[in-house]
Short mmCIF file of C-alpha atoms in Angstrom, two decimals:
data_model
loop_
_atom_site.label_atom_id
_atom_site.label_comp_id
_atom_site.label_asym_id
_atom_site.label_seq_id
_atom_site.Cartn_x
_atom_site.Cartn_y
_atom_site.Cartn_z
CA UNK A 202 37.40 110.79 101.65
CA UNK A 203 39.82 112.61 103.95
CA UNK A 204 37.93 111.36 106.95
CA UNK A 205 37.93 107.70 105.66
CA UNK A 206 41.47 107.70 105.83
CA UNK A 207 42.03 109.50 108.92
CA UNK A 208 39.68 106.97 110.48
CA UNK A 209 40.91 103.86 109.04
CA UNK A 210 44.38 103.13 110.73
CA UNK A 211 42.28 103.24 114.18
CA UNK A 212 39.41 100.87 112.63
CA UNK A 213 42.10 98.78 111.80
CA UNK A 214 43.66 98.35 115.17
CA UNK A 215 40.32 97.57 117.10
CA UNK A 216 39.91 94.76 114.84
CA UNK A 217 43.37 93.81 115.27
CA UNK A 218 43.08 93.88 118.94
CA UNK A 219 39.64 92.05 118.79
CA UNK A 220 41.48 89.19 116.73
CA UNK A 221 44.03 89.37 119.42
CA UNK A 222 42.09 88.99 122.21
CA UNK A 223 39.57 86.59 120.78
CA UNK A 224 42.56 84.25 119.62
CA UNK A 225 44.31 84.33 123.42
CA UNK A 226 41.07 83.85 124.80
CA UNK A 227 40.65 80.74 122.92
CA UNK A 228 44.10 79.18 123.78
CA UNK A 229 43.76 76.08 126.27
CA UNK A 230 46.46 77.37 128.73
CA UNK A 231 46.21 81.36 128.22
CA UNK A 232 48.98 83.40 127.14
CA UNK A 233 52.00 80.57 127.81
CA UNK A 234 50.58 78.24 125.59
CA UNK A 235 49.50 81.12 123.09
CA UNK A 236 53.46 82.34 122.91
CA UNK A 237 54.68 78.50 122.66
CA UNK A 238 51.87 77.88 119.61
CA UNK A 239 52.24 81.14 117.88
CA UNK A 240 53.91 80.60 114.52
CA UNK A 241 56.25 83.04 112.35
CA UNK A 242 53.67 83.96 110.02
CA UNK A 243 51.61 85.18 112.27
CA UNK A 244 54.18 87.03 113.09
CA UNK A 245 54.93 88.35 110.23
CA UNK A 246 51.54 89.40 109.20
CA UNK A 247 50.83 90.98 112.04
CA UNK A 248 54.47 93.13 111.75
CA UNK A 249 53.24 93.95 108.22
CA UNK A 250 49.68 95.47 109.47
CA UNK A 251 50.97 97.43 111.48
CA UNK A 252 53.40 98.90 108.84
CA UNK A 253 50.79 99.33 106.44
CA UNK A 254 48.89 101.12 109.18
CA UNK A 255 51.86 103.37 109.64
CA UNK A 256 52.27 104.11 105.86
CA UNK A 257 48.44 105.20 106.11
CA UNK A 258 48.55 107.44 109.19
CA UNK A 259 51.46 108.98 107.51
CA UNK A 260 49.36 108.95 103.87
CA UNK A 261 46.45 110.76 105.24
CA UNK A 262 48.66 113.46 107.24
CA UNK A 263 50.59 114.14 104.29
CA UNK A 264 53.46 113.38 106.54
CA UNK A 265 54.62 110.13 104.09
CA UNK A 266 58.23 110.17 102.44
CA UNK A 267 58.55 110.07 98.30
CA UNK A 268 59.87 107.05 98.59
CA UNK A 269 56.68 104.89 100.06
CA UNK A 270 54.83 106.80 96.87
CA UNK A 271 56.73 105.45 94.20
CA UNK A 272 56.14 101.66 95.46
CA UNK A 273 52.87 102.11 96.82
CA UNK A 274 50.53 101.74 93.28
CA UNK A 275 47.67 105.02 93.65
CA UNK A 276 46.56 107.85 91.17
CA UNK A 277 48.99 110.25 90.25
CA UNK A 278 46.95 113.12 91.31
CA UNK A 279 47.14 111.32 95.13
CA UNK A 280 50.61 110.81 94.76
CA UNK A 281 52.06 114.38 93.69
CA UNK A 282 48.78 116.54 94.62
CA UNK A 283 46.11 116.68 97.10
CA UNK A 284 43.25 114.77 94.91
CA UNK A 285 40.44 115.85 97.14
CA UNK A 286 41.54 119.47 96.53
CA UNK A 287 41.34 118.94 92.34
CA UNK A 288 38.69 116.88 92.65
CA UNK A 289 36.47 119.86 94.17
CA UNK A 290 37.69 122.27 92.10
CA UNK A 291 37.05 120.38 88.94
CA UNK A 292 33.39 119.67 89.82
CA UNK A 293 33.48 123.55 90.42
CA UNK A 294 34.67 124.69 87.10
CA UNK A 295 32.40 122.33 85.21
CA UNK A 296 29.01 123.46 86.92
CA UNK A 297 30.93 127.80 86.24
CA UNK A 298 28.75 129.61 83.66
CA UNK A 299 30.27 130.99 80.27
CA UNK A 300 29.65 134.55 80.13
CA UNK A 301 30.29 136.00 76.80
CA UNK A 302 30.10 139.56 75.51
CA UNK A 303 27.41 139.71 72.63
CA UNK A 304 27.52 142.57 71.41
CA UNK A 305 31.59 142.51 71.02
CA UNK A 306 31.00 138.88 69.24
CA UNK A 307 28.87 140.16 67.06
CA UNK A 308 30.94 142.71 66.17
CA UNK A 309 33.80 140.51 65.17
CA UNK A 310 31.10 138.07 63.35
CA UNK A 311 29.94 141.38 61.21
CA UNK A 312 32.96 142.58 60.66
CA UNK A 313 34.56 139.43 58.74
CA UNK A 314 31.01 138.38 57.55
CA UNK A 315 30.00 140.41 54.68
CA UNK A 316 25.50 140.57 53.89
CA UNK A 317 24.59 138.65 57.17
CA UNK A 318 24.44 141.53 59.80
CA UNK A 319 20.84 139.81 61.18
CA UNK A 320 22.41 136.47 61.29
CA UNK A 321 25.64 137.19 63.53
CA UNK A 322 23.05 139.25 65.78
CA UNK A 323 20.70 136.38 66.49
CA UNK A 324 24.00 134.02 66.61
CA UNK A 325 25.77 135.94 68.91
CA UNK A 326 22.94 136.49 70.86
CA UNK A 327 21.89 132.78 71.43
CA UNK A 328 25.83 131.47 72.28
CA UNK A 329 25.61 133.97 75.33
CA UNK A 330 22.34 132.46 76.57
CA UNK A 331 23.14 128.67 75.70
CA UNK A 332 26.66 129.06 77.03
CA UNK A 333 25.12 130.80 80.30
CA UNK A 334 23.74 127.43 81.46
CA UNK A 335 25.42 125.47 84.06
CA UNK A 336 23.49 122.15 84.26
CA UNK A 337 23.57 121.06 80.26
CA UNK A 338 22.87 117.44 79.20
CA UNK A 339 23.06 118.49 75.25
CA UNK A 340 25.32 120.35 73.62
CA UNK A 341 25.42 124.25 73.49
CA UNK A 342 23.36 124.60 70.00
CA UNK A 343 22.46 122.76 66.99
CA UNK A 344 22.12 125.66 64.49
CA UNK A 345 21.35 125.26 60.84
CA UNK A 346 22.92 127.51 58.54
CA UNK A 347 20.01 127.37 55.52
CA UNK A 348 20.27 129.86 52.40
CA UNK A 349 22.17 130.09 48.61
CA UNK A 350 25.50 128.91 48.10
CA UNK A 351 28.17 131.00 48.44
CA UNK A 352 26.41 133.60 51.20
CA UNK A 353 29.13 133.20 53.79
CA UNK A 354 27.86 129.73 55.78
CA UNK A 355 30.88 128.23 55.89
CA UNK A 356 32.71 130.85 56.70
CA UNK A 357 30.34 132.37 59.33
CA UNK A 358 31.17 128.95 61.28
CA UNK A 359 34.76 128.95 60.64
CA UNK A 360 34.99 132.58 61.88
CA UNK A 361 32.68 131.85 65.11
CA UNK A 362 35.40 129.18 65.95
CA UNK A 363 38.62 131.76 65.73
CA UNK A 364 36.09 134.15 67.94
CA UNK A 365 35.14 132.05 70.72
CA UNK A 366 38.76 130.28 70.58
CA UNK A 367 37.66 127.14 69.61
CA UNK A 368 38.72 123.86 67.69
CA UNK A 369 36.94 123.74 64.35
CA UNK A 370 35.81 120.30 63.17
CA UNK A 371 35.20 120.59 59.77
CA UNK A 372 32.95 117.54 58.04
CA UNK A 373 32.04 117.77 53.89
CA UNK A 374 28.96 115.38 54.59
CA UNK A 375 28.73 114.89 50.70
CA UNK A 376 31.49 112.10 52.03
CA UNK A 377 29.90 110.50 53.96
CA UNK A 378 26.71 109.43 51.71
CA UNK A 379 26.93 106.05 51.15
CA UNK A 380 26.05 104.50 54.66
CA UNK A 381 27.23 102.01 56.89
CA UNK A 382 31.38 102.72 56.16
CA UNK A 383 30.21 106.63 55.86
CA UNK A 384 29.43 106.05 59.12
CA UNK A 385 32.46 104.43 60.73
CA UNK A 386 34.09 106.97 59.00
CA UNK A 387 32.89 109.33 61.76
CA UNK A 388 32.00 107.27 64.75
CA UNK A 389 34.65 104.11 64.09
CA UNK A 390 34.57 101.31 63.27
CA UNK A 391 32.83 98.34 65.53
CA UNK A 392 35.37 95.63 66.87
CA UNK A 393 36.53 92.87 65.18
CA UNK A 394 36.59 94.82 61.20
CA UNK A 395 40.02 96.03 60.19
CA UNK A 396 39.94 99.68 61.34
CA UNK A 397 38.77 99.19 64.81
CA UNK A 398 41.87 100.03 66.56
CA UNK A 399 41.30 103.84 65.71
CA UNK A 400 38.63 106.18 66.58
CA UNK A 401 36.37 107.83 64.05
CA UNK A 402 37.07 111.28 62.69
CA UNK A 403 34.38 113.12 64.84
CA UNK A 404 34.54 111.03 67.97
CA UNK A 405 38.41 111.65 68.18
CA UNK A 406 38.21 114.97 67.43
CA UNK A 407 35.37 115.50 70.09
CA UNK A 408 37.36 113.18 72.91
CA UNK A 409 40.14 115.67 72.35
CA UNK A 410 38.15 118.94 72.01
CA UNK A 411 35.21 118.99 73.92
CA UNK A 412 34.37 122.08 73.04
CA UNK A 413 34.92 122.04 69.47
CA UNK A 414 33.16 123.87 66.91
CA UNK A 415 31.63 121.24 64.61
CA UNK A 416 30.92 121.97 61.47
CA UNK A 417 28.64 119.61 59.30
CA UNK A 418 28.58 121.15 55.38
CA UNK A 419 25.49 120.37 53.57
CA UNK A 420 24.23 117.81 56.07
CA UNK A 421 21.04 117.34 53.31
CA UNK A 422 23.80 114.87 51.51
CA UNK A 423 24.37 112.91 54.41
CA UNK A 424 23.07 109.28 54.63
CA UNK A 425 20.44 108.91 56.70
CA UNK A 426 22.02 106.15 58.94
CA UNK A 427 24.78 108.85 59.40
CA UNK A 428 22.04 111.41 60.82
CA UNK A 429 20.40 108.66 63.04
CA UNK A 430 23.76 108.63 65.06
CA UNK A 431 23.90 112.14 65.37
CA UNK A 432 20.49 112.59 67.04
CA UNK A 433 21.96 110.78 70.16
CA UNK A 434 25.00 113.47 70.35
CA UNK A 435 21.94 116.18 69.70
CA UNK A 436 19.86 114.60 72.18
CA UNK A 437 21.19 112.99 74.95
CA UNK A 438 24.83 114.44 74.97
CA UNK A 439 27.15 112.08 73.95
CA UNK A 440 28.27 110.23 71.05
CA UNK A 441 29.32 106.68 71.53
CA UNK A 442 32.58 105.30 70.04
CA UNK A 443 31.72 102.03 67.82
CA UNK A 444 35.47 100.87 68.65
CA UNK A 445 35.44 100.34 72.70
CA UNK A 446 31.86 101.85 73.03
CA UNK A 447 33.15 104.93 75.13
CA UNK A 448 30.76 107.59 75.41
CA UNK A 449 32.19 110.42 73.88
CA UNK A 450 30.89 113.89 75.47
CA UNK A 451 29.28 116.23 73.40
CA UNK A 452 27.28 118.73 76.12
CA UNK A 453 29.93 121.40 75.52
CA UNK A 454 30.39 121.25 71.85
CA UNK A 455 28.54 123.94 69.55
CA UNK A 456 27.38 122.20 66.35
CA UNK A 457 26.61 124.03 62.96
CA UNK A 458 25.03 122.69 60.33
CA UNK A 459 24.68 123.77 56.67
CA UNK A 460 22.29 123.39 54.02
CA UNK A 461 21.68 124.93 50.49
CA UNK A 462 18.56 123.10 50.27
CA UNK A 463 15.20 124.99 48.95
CA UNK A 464 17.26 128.08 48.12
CA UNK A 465 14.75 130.19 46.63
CA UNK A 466 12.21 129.30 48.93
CA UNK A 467 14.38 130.22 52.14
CA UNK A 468 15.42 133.32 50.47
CA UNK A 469 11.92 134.52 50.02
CA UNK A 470 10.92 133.57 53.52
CA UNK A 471 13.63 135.73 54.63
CA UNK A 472 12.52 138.49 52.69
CA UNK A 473 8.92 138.45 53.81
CA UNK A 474 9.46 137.12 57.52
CA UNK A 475 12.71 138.29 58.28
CA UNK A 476 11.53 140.74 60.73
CA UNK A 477 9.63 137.70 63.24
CA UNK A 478 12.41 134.73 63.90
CA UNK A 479 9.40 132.30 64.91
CA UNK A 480 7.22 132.71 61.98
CA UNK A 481 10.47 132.26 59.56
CA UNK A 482 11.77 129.37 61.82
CA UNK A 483 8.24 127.82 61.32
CA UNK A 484 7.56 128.53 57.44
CA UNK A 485 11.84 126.91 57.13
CA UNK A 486 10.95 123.81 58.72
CA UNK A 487 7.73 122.97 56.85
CA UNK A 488 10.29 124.15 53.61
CA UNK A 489 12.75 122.07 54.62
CA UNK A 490 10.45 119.04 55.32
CA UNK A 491 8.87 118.88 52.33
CA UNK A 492 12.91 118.36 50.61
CA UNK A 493 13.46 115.63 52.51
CA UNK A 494 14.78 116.54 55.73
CA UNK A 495 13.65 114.27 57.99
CA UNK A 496 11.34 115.29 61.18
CA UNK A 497 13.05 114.17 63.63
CA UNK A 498 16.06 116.08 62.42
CA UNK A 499 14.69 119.18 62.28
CA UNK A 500 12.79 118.45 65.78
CA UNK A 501 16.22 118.95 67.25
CA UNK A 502 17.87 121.83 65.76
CA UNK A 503 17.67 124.62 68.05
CA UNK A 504 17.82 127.59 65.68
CA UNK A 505 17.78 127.91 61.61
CA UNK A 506 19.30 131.19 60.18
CA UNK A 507 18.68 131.84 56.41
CA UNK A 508 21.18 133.65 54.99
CA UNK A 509 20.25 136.54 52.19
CA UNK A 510 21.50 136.72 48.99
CA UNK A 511 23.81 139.55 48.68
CA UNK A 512 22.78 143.02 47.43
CA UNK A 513 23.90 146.09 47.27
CA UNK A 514 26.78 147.73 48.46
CA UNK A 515 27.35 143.64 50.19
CA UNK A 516 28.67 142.73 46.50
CA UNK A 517 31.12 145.21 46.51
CA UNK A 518 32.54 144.45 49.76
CA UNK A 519 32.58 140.67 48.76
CA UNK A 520 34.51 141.84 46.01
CA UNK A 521 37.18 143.68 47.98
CA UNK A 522 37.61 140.96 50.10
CA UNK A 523 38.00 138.34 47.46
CA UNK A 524 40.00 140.58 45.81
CA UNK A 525 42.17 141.35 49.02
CA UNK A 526 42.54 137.79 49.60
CA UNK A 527 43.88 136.75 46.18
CA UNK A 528 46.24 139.70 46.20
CA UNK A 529 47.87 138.03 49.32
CA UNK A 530 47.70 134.75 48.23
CA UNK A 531 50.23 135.78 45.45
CA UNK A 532 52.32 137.45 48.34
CA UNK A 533 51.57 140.59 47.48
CA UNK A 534 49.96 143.41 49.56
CA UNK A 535 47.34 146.47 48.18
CA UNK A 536 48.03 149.70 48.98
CA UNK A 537 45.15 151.66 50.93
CA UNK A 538 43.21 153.40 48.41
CA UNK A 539 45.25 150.99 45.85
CA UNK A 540 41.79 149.58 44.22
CA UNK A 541 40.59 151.27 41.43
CA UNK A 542 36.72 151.40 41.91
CA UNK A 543 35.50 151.19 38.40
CA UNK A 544 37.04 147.42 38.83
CA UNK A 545 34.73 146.74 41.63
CA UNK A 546 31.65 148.64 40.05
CA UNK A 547 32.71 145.95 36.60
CA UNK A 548 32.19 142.93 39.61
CA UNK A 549 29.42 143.91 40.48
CA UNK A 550 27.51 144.17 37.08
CA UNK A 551 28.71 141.13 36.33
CA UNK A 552 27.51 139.56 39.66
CA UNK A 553 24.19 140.98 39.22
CA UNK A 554 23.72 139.82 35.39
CA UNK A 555 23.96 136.32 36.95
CA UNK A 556 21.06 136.45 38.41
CA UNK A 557 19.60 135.26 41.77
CA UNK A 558 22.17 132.06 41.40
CA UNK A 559 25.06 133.69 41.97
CA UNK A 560 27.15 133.23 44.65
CA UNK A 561 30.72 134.79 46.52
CA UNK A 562 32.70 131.22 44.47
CA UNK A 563 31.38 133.52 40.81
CA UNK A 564 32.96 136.53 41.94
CA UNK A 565 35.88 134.90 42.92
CA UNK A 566 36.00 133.21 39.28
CA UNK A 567 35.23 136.17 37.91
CA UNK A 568 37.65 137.62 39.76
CA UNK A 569 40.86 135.10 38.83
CA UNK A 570 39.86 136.11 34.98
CA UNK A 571 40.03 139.89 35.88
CA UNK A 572 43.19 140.31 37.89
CA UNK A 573 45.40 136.89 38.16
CA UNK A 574 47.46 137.16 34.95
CA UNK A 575 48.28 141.11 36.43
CA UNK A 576 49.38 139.97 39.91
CA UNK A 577 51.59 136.99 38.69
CA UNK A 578 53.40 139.57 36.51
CA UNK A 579 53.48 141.70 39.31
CA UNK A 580 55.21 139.03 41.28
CA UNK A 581 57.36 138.71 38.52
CA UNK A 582 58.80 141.98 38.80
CA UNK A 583 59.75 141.32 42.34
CA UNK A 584 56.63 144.38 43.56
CA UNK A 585 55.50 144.17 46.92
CA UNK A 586 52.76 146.37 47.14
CA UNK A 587 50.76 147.27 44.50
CA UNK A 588 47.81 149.11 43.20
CA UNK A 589 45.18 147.87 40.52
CA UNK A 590 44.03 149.97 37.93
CA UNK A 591 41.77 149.93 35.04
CA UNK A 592 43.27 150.84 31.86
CA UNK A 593 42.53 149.89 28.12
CA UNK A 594 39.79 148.00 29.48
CA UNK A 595 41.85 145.56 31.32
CA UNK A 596 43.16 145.03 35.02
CA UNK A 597 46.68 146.07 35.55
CA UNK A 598 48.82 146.10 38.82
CA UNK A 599 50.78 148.77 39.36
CA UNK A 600 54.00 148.93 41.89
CA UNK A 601 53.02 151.27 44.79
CA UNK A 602 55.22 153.95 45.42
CA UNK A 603 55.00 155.29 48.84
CA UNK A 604 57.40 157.93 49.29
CA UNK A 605 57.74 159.39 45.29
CA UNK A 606 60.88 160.89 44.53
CA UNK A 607 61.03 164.80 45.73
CA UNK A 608 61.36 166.74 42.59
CA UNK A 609 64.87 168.87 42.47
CA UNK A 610 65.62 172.01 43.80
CA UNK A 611 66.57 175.06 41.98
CA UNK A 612 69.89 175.54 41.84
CA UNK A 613 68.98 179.38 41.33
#
């Protein structure tokens, strides 16, 4: 592009000389008459090419003043950059690998993702290869987060996003169940129909984060015209807006999907194939088929994960970090050491008593019954850190005392 310009005030005089010359040529008494006929116009124009071939000379020697920028129309990155310059560097830094650290992503993952060790290896593990790639015409991974309620799905993706540093884009597809406005909802809304002026929820979201983190909660409710338009952003890389018809990018966006679909079946897979990923991804899609999920869905996720129930020493870690939670949702913090165990070890018996259907939402229920009523009085009292105790059979929270009073010297 450089070259064009540097070349094109000297292409421009040729022909200007060769319009010249062929115009004198063709006078009937030469140059006398050609001066006697010549007109202000011509004139003129021919004053005003050679300004403009000035102004581009100076243009492409970066020689120009502001003021021939500001009433000469041109792209902004031309007029206070060197375009050519950005231009090469941004076809550069879209073709530069992502190189990730597994193993310290995993760590993270495991460490705010209680039962699911397995499942932030193999996710971890994946991101680095699929982020690795430099010439991508789909997005970085369609995962599907399959397994009982309340094992950590949601939260696995919601904690991936805060890891990689990434914009979460969180759907409830149980919304968006009922079709053709479920799926304008998402994609907009075609011209003409009040609503088209906007864009839909997932195509704004992606126009303005690329490389979101989009999360699509129990994606079995979703309608099935909704899925159709998804297999294009799966597929082909982009998602196009129903508003303008703008292809939306979607080659850099990670998509998650969850299901609690065939629970018990997915949990006993895991169990007895946990150990080979392609025999369990196998056995979960011909489980998943057979409750509806259509083939061409499952065709083009890239990896399931099936979460495990929790077990275990897992429960009692849920527990402590539902319990943690609340406690600082009242404003209140726990001091180290500050949970009595026997009302974890209560949790957990009554977690297990609920049989395979229980999930982390019971304990947390179970939880508000044990300990809410002691942590609003707690508030009450104006305490800021507390400890919880068992006593009497019931939960009570007790102000923590960091520094007790020194007992009194002996006056002897």
């Amino acid at each position: 592009m450089n070259a064009i310009y540097r070349l094109l005030p000297l292409m421009m005089f040729i022909c200007l000389c060769l319009m010249l010359w062929q115009y004198v040529s063709g006078a009937k008494d030469g140059i006398l008459d050609f001066l006697a006929a010549i007109r202000w116009y011509l004139l003129a124009a021919f004053l005003l090419m050679l300004v403009l071939l000035r102004a581009v000379w100076l243009h492409a020697h970066d020689r120009a003043p502001d003021w021939i920028y500001r009433i000469i129309p041109m792209d902004i990155l031309a007029r206070l950059s060197n375009r050519a310059d950005i231009e090469q560097a941004a076809d550069k830094l879209d073709k530069e690998a992502i190189l990730i650290d597994a193993e310290a992503v995993k760590a993270r993952l495991q460490s705010q993702v209680v039962g699911q060790d397995q499942v932030c290896h193999d996710l971890a593990w994946q991101l680095r290869r699929r982020l690795a790639l430099t010439q991508r015409n789909k997005p970085v991974g369609v995962f599907l987060f399959a397994g009982p309620p309340g094992t950590g799905k949601t939260w696995l993706a919601k904690v991936l996003a805060q890891v990689l540093g990434r914009k979460l884009l969180h759907f409830d597809m149980t919304q968006h169940a009922s079709g053709a406005y479920s799926a304008s909802q998402l994609f907009g809304m075609a011209r003409g129909y009040v609503g088209s002026t906007s864009y839909g929820a997932l195509t704004a979201g992606l126009r303005d984060y690329p490389e979101a983190v989009v999360l699509l909660d129990e994606i079995e409710k979703a309608h099935p015209d909704v899925l159709k338009k998804f297999l294009t952003a799966w597929n082909d890389g982009f998602i196009t807006e129903a508003s303008d018809g703008k292809q939306i990018d979607s080659s850099h966006a990670i998509f998650i999907l969850t299901s609690n679909a065939a629970t018990d079946q997915l949990a006993d897979l895991q169990q007895s194939l946990g150990h080979d990923p392609d025999a369990l991804r196998s056995a979960s899609v011909a489980t998943l088929r057979e409750q509806g999920f259509a083939p061409e869905v499952l065709n083009r996720i890239d990896r399931i994960f099936v979460f495990a129930p929790f077990s275990g020493l897992d429960i009692a870690r849920v527990c402590a970090l539902e319990m943690e939670r609340m406690i600082n949702g009242y404003g209140l913090k726990v001091a180290g050491k500050g949970i009595d165990p026997q009302i974890i070890i209560d949790l957990m018996e009554r977690y297990k008593r609920m049989g395979r259907a229980a999930s982390s939402r019971d304990l947390v229920r179970a939880l508000e019954e044990s300990i809410a009523d002691s942590l609003i009085q707690a508030k009450e009292r104006g305490y800021d850190t507390i400890e919880l105790k068992r006593e009497d059979g019931k939960v009570k929270a007790k102000m923590h005392r960091s520094n007790p009073p020194a007992a009194p010297r002996s006056t002897t």
